Amino acid sequence: MLGGAGLLLAASPAQAADTSYKTECIPPAVSGLPPVEGTTVAQLTAPAEAKVGDTVEVVWKTVEAASKNPDMLDLGKDTVKPTGTIKVGGAATGTLQMEGPRQNPPIPKNSAMVLPDMKGTLKLEKAGEITLTPDAYNINVSKPISTDTKCSPKETVKTGATIKVTDGGGATTGGGTTSGSTAAGGTTSGSTTGSTTAGGTTSGSTAGGTTSGSTTSGSTTSGSTTAGGTTSGSGGGQTDFPGKEVAVHFACTSPGPAGISSKVTINAKKSGGSYALTVKTAKGVMDSPAALPAGALKPSMDVSIAGADKGSVKVTGPANAEPLELGKPVDLSDMTGTYKPGASGKSTLSPGTLTIDVTLGASKINIPCKVKGSVTPSLELDTTAQQGGTSGSTTSGSTGTAGSSAGGTDSGGGLAATGAEGTGTLRALGLVAGTAILLGGAVFTFTPWRRLRGTR
């Protein structure tokens, strides 16, 4: 009964063992650093024995990460957050998503990464022996900007823990692990007959067909469907369409930062035939290169539309409400706009060019930051064409700009050129290059914006 209610059980003494495997870690694209090969030492802790119907907790302790903190930047306290995947085998097949808190001591540059323990929960649905094997993991650093280092095995990994599952009289559904319960610090985990879940969403097979839906605490909501975390479907009276958080790298034009990395989420709320969009970026996307007064910095973005519809939608956010201190993290305000579909069918919405406008008195500077490389769509909508909609049109705030590339990325992919036009702006504002800030292991050169208040 307790297992069926989804309560966390520790049925018998837990086991822990170290597993070592060769690993390749890929630094953030904006860092310019090459891949690093090293050895991961992981220790998995799980009950040695349990019964069918039990929900057990699995803990991943990273004894040794494969890569060190590069010799560029000291990482502050509580800025590191790991996530990972455990392969489930034996009597059950699938994957178990693991997640740790953003919790760490200060990590000096050129020293070992200290990662908090990751946790996940596993519901046992079939008797037999279940094996748990550590697999790929990701290290997210939130400051000065949000960056990800992705680590994956380069050899066959040995089993890290085994759970002997006995028939306790609970009902089974055909083997495999199922998702549904989340422990504190863990994530919704596992899959049915091999399907994989990530980021707290669940996708699984059900009798009579396959349902893929957005979930809350493991329960699947029918009616709206998700694929890879994006939301599709506008029928059934649904009005709110939450998007998936996606990682985006932006290359900016001088005198702004060379690049910005951030997680971006596009949410939509349907009103009639149109959608009110809200675009959110991660906290602390960059450090302020100068002391700026309230109302000086304002963000906007061109949301790229692809699929059945084509174009882009301009969304804008209010300026900073509080003064910004030199070297302190900057949070961009939420950006809003209206999307009026110009075509019927499934359309995807992806982050596009991010623009930062800085105004100091009569001096104004515009810094466009184009998407560098590919980006995953944050949202999918099943749209119905509206008169005067986005497709093929160029407007600001409600409909799109022709020429956006399919898939939601700006063409070019490289760093924006800084030619005569950028030089003219610098001369007009009396700016000189100078302030260097280390961002997530890469060096980005900023203009000393404190001079913006000076005379021309």
XYZ file of C-alpha atoms in Angstrom:
456
model
C 0.000 0.000 0.000
C 2.802 2.408 0.856
C 4.567 1.687 -2.430
C 1.351 2.175 -4.381
C 0.887 5.533 -2.699
C 4.248 6.607 -4.056
C 5.947 6.901 -0.663
C 9.716 6.682 -0.642
C 10.940 3.407 0.846
C 14.317 2.161 1.919
C 13.411 -1.511 2.025
C 16.773 -2.946 3.070
C 20.283 -1.681 3.816
C 21.547 0.518 1.012
C 24.603 -0.394 -1.022
C 27.299 1.919 -2.321
C 30.158 1.206 -4.688
C 32.624 3.268 -6.695
C 32.490 3.045 -10.482
C 35.287 4.540 -12.594
C 35.045 5.211 -16.326
C 36.805 7.223 -19.008
C 34.845 10.368 -19.812
C 34.917 13.175 -22.368
C 33.678 16.577 -21.224
C 32.652 19.249 -23.740
C 33.069 22.811 -22.389
C 30.520 25.515 -23.306
C 30.702 26.503 -26.965
C 31.334 30.145 -26.079
C 34.428 29.288 -24.033
C 36.537 28.240 -26.984
C 38.102 25.495 -24.847
C 38.788 22.054 -26.366
C 37.148 18.838 -25.102
C 38.699 17.347 -21.981
C 39.214 13.626 -21.386
C 39.467 12.319 -17.844
C 38.121 9.752 -15.406
C 34.812 9.957 -13.596
C 34.491 8.180 -10.264
C 30.817 7.813 -9.300
C 29.316 6.122 -6.255
C 25.717 4.914 -6.538
C 23.685 4.243 -3.401
C 20.451 2.223 -3.589
C 18.618 -0.401 -1.466
C 20.021 -3.906 -1.927
C 16.526 -5.385 -1.780
C 12.995 -4.085 -2.268
C 9.514 -5.283 -3.235
C 7.360 -4.775 -6.292
C 5.434 -1.535 -5.838
C 8.125 0.140 -3.740
C 9.485 3.538 -4.681
C 13.172 3.749 -3.820
C 15.678 6.569 -3.781
C 18.923 6.371 -5.736
C 21.842 8.687 -4.885
C 24.748 9.517 -7.213
C 27.825 10.836 -5.414
C 30.523 12.184 -7.728
C 33.716 11.158 -5.968
C 35.768 12.640 -8.798
C 34.635 14.629 -11.838
C 36.419 14.066 -15.147
C 37.409 17.703 -15.589
C 38.736 20.463 -13.339
C 37.635 24.045 -13.096
C 39.749 25.726 -15.851
C 42.558 28.078 -14.908
C 40.483 31.155 -15.704
C 37.802 31.862 -13.130
C 37.081 31.135 -9.481
C 33.583 29.695 -9.087
C 31.534 31.158 -6.269
C 29.626 29.359 -3.543
C 26.386 27.650 -4.632
C 26.828 28.299 -8.363
C 27.244 24.682 -9.545
C 24.359 22.307 -10.280
C 24.775 18.775 -11.694
C 22.255 16.618 -13.545
C 22.828 13.113 -14.854
C 21.426 9.904 -16.269
C 21.536 6.367 -14.892
C 20.915 3.418 -17.216
C 18.429 0.926 -15.807
C 18.829 -2.706 -16.880
C 18.062 -6.283 -15.949
C 14.421 -6.872 -15.004
C 13.657 -3.309 -16.084
C 14.961 -1.145 -18.906
C 15.042 2.592 -19.330
C 16.799 5.589 -17.839
C 16.634 7.352 -14.503
C 17.106 11.118 -14.455
C 19.202 12.455 -11.590
C 19.470 16.002 -10.268
C 21.473 17.723 -7.577
C 20.946 21.039 -5.788
C 22.866 24.182 -6.679
C 25.154 23.779 -3.730
C 28.957 23.838 -3.588
C 31.831 25.447 -1.706
C 33.904 28.086 -3.532
C 35.935 26.350 -6.250
C 39.229 28.067 -7.121
C 40.410 28.057 -10.725
C 42.531 25.078 -11.783
C 41.148 22.908 -8.982
C 38.901 19.861 -8.782
C 35.172 20.331 -9.364
C 33.179 19.694 -6.207
C 29.672 18.505 -7.136
C 26.727 17.968 -4.772
C 25.024 14.560 -4.682
C 22.361 13.895 -7.305
C 19.138 12.079 -6.418
C 16.321 10.372 -8.273
C 13.434 8.042 -7.437
C 12.569 4.749 -9.029
C 9.274 2.855 -8.809
C 9.690 -0.907 -8.988
C 7.070 -2.698 -11.049
C 8.490 -6.144 -11.765
C 10.267 -8.804 -9.735
C 13.869 -9.610 -10.616
C 17.298 -8.049 -10.434
C 17.618 -4.437 -11.571
C 21.006 -2.962 -12.436
C 21.919 0.722 -12.192
C 24.810 2.108 -14.257
C 26.040 5.735 -14.201
C 26.052 7.394 -17.615
C 26.321 10.954 -18.949
C 26.114 14.018 -16.732
C 26.003 17.793 -17.097
C 27.582 20.519 -14.958
C 25.749 23.862 -14.997
C 27.467 26.986 -13.650
C 25.070 29.885 -13.048
C 27.482 32.819 -12.670
C 28.807 35.048 -14.118
C 26.595 33.595 -16.869
C 24.796 30.277 -17.197
C 27.025 27.698 -18.937
C 26.919 23.911 -19.321
C 29.733 21.371 -19.502
C 28.488 18.055 -20.922
C 30.310 14.850 -19.933
C 29.720 11.411 -21.487
C 31.364 7.962 -21.141
C 34.046 6.932 -23.628
C 33.992 3.254 -22.629
C 31.539 0.623 -21.417
C 30.637 1.462 -17.825
C 30.355 -1.201 -15.142
C 27.202 -1.579 -13.056
C 27.223 0.731 -10.048
C 24.427 -0.808 -7.971
C 21.959 -3.711 -8.064
C 18.489 -3.961 -6.540
C 16.916 -7.376 -5.960
C 13.161 -6.911 -6.379
C 10.872 -9.551 -4.859
C 7.183 -10.059 -5.572
C 5.387 -8.320 -2.743
C 1.921 -8.871 -4.166
C 1.816 -5.504 -5.910
C 0.449 -5.225 -9.433
C 2.865 -5.059 -12.315
C 2.376 -3.472 -15.700
C 4.711 -5.396 -17.912
C 8.177 -4.633 -16.651
C 10.359 -1.586 -16.731
C 10.484 1.316 -14.392
C 7.827 3.980 -14.345
C 7.931 7.607 -13.456
C 5.644 9.324 -11.040
C 7.208 10.359 -7.773
C 9.907 12.918 -7.128
C 12.147 13.015 -4.077
C 13.444 16.271 -2.637
C 16.368 17.264 -4.788
C 15.529 14.582 -7.369
C 13.564 14.512 -10.574
C 10.723 12.543 -12.053
C 12.449 9.439 -13.191
C 12.503 6.356 -15.325
C 10.392 5.162 -18.194
C 7.979 2.432 -19.221
C 9.349 -0.132 -21.680
C 12.432 1.937 -22.297
C 11.091 5.441 -22.821
C 13.151 8.241 -21.311
C 12.130 11.242 -19.244
C 14.021 14.409 -18.544
C 13.526 17.738 -16.821
C 10.528 16.586 -14.806
C 8.375 15.578 -17.769
C 7.195 12.066 -18.491
C 6.621 10.173 -21.692
C 5.337 6.641 -21.529
C 3.335 3.906 -23.218
C -0.222 3.255 -22.147
C -2.646 0.531 -23.162
C -4.284 1.260 -26.468
C -1.759 3.794 -27.677
C 1.081 6.086 -26.732
C 0.425 9.257 -24.821
C 3.095 11.916 -24.559
C 2.029 14.767 -22.329
C 3.128 17.531 -20.049
C 3.238 16.301 -16.490
C 3.075 17.616 -12.973
C 4.554 15.399 -10.262
C 4.437 12.464 -12.605
C 0.784 12.567 -13.666
C 0.110 12.847 -17.388
C -2.355 15.411 -18.630
C -4.214 14.267 -21.728
C -5.500 16.713 -24.281
C -2.314 18.676 -24.774
C 0.683 16.758 -26.011
C 4.370 17.412 -25.668
C 7.311 16.288 -27.701
C 10.681 16.846 -26.134
C 9.152 19.270 -23.657
C 7.487 21.524 -26.216
C 3.757 22.003 -26.204
C 1.471 21.369 -29.135
C -2.263 21.461 -29.597
C -4.710 24.288 -29.073
C -7.982 22.419 -28.947
C -10.022 21.295 -26.003
C -10.288 24.807 -24.600
C -6.630 24.987 -23.572
C -5.366 28.553 -23.233
C -1.987 28.250 -21.487
C 0.942 26.720 -23.363
C 4.151 26.480 -21.322
C 7.381 26.228 -23.288
C 10.528 24.209 -22.715
C 13.661 25.813 -21.276
C 16.367 25.719 -23.971
C 20.034 26.705 -23.909
C 21.021 29.478 -26.313
C 24.393 31.022 -27.151
C 24.317 34.600 -28.445
C 27.153 36.382 -30.295
C 26.948 40.122 -29.663
C 28.092 43.177 -31.592
C 30.682 45.552 -30.106
C 30.628 47.434 -27.735
C 28.637 44.741 -25.967
C 29.973 41.457 -24.626
C 31.447 39.050 -27.175
C 28.802 36.523 -26.204
C 26.012 35.639 -23.807
C 24.807 32.173 -22.834
C 21.398 31.773 -21.262
C 18.476 29.421 -20.787
C 15.387 30.814 -22.556
C 11.734 29.830 -22.168
C 8.882 30.939 -24.446
C 5.379 30.668 -22.950
C 2.103 31.440 -24.730
C -1.446 32.252 -23.637
C -4.169 31.978 -26.254
C -6.680 34.794 -26.646
C -9.048 34.379 -29.570
C -6.912 33.392 -32.534
C -3.744 35.100 -31.246
C -1.208 34.241 -28.548
C 0.261 36.488 -25.877
C 3.942 35.512 -25.627
C 6.171 35.818 -22.565
C 9.896 35.160 -22.997
C 12.018 34.514 -19.910
C 15.814 34.351 -19.692
C 17.971 32.884 -16.933
C 18.896 34.914 -13.890
C 22.231 36.685 -14.021
C 22.837 36.267 -17.754
C 25.841 38.607 -17.554
C 27.700 40.853 -15.116
C 27.102 44.576 -15.440
C 30.215 46.104 -17.063
C 29.414 49.514 -15.514
C 27.283 51.186 -12.877
C 24.008 51.945 -14.657
C 21.026 53.883 -13.277
C 17.464 52.578 -13.204
C 15.835 52.649 -16.625
C 19.119 52.444 -18.545
C 19.037 48.867 -19.885
C 16.140 47.397 -21.853
C 15.937 43.965 -23.573
C 13.998 42.783 -26.623
C 14.003 39.657 -28.765
C 12.858 38.461 -32.185
C 11.087 35.123 -31.593
C 11.609 32.968 -34.686
C 8.560 31.199 -36.155
C 9.068 28.060 -38.272
C 7.058 25.065 -39.440
C 3.660 25.783 -40.957
C 4.111 29.483 -40.231
C 7.153 31.611 -41.053
C 8.516 34.887 -39.723
C 9.312 36.342 -36.327
C 7.587 38.139 -33.479
C 9.106 41.073 -31.603
C 8.878 40.873 -27.818
C 10.107 43.617 -25.499
C 10.736 43.951 -21.788
C 10.742 46.941 -19.443
C 14.005 48.627 -18.468
C 15.773 47.768 -15.231
C 13.767 49.027 -12.250
C 16.774 49.254 -9.927
C 20.276 50.655 -10.496
C 22.877 48.122 -11.661
C 26.197 47.873 -9.850
C 29.509 47.336 -11.589
C 30.344 43.616 -11.739
C 26.975 42.497 -10.327
C 24.784 39.945 -12.185
C 22.158 41.419 -14.498
C 18.681 39.865 -14.727
C 16.864 40.726 -17.946
C 13.181 41.519 -17.509
C 10.517 39.234 -19.016
C 9.749 40.177 -22.621
C 6.199 40.154 -23.998
C 4.525 40.460 -27.378
C 1.620 39.114 -29.440
C 1.804 36.347 -32.045
C -0.949 36.319 -34.679
C -0.573 33.135 -36.794
C -0.352 33.589 -40.544
C -0.766 29.890 -41.387
C -2.628 26.831 -40.125
C -0.747 23.831 -38.785
C 2.028 23.080 -36.351
C 4.447 25.965 -35.878
C 7.527 26.154 -33.646
C 8.711 29.162 -31.659
C 12.441 29.540 -30.983
C 14.647 32.218 -29.410
C 16.057 34.596 -32.019
C 18.150 37.752 -31.948
C 18.394 39.296 -28.464
C 18.848 43.074 -28.405
C 20.083 45.128 -25.460
C 19.397 48.867 -25.580
C 21.332 51.143 -23.210
C 20.231 54.772 -22.745
C 22.156 57.333 -20.707
C 20.720 60.802 -21.170
C 20.998 61.694 -24.836
C 23.422 58.831 -25.507
C 21.919 55.620 -26.831
C 23.582 52.385 -27.789
C 22.011 49.341 -29.461
C 23.627 45.926 -29.020
C 22.191 43.079 -31.135
C 23.143 39.537 -30.066
C 22.465 36.925 -32.732
C 21.921 33.239 -32.047
C 25.170 31.357 -32.519
C 24.724 27.840 -33.879
C 21.508 25.853 -33.723
C 18.833 26.178 -31.063
C 16.027 23.833 -30.033
C 12.480 25.230 -30.339
C 11.010 26.163 -26.972
C 7.354 25.842 -27.967
C 5.174 24.160 -30.598
C 1.640 25.390 -31.305
C -1.143 24.027 -33.484
C -2.187 27.309 -35.067
C -5.058 28.586 -37.181
C -4.303 31.315 -39.719
C -5.562 34.804 -38.839
C -6.062 37.700 -41.216
C -2.952 39.874 -41.206
C -0.966 37.118 -39.485
C 2.768 36.552 -39.295
C 3.539 34.507 -42.400
C 5.414 36.592 -44.973
C 4.904 39.895 -43.163
C 7.230 42.261 -41.319
C 5.896 44.045 -38.246
C 6.978 44.730 -34.677
C 5.231 43.469 -31.579
C 2.602 41.237 -33.099
C 3.776 39.734 -36.371
C 7.031 38.675 -37.862
C 10.040 39.677 -39.848
C 10.599 37.954 -43.150
C 13.858 36.159 -43.588
C 14.124 34.273 -40.295
C 15.800 30.956 -40.834
C 13.884 27.730 -40.282
C 14.515 26.197 -36.931
C 14.643 29.507 -35.142
C 18.287 30.497 -35.627
C 19.796 33.548 -37.278
C 21.937 32.924 -40.308
C 25.690 33.220 -40.090
C 26.216 31.445 -36.789
C 29.506 33.223 -36.103
C 30.453 36.310 -34.167
C 28.943 39.496 -35.520
C 31.339 41.700 -37.507
C 32.542 44.927 -35.928
C 33.433 47.087 -38.899
C 33.194 50.777 -39.734
C 29.667 51.172 -38.390
C 30.598 49.798 -34.965
C 33.753 51.954 -34.938
C 31.709 55.038 -35.708
C 29.428 54.345 -32.776
C 32.395 53.934 -30.482
C 33.920 57.233 -31.626
C 30.650 59.068 -31.327
C 30.213 57.933 -27.740
C 33.881 58.411 -26.859
C 34.340 54.736 -25.947
C 37.543 52.735 -25.798
C 37.943 49.000 -25.360
C 39.376 47.991 -22.029
C 37.433 46.126 -19.372
C 37.979 42.359 -19.491
C 35.583 40.031 -17.684
C 35.976 36.273 -17.460
C 32.663 34.590 -18.207
C 32.290 30.883 -17.450
C 35.807 29.965 -18.498
C 35.994 32.283 -21.565
C 37.249 35.868 -21.791
C 34.769 38.421 -23.085
C 35.927 42.005 -23.709
C 33.564 44.813 -22.772
C 33.823 48.518 -23.494
C 34.114 50.473 -20.203
C 30.502 51.633 -20.171
C 31.105 53.971 -17.254
C 32.354 56.409 -19.927
C 28.910 56.500 -21.501
C 28.053 59.389 -19.196
C 30.965 61.456 -20.523
C 30.804 64.088 -23.223
C 30.924 63.095 -26.856
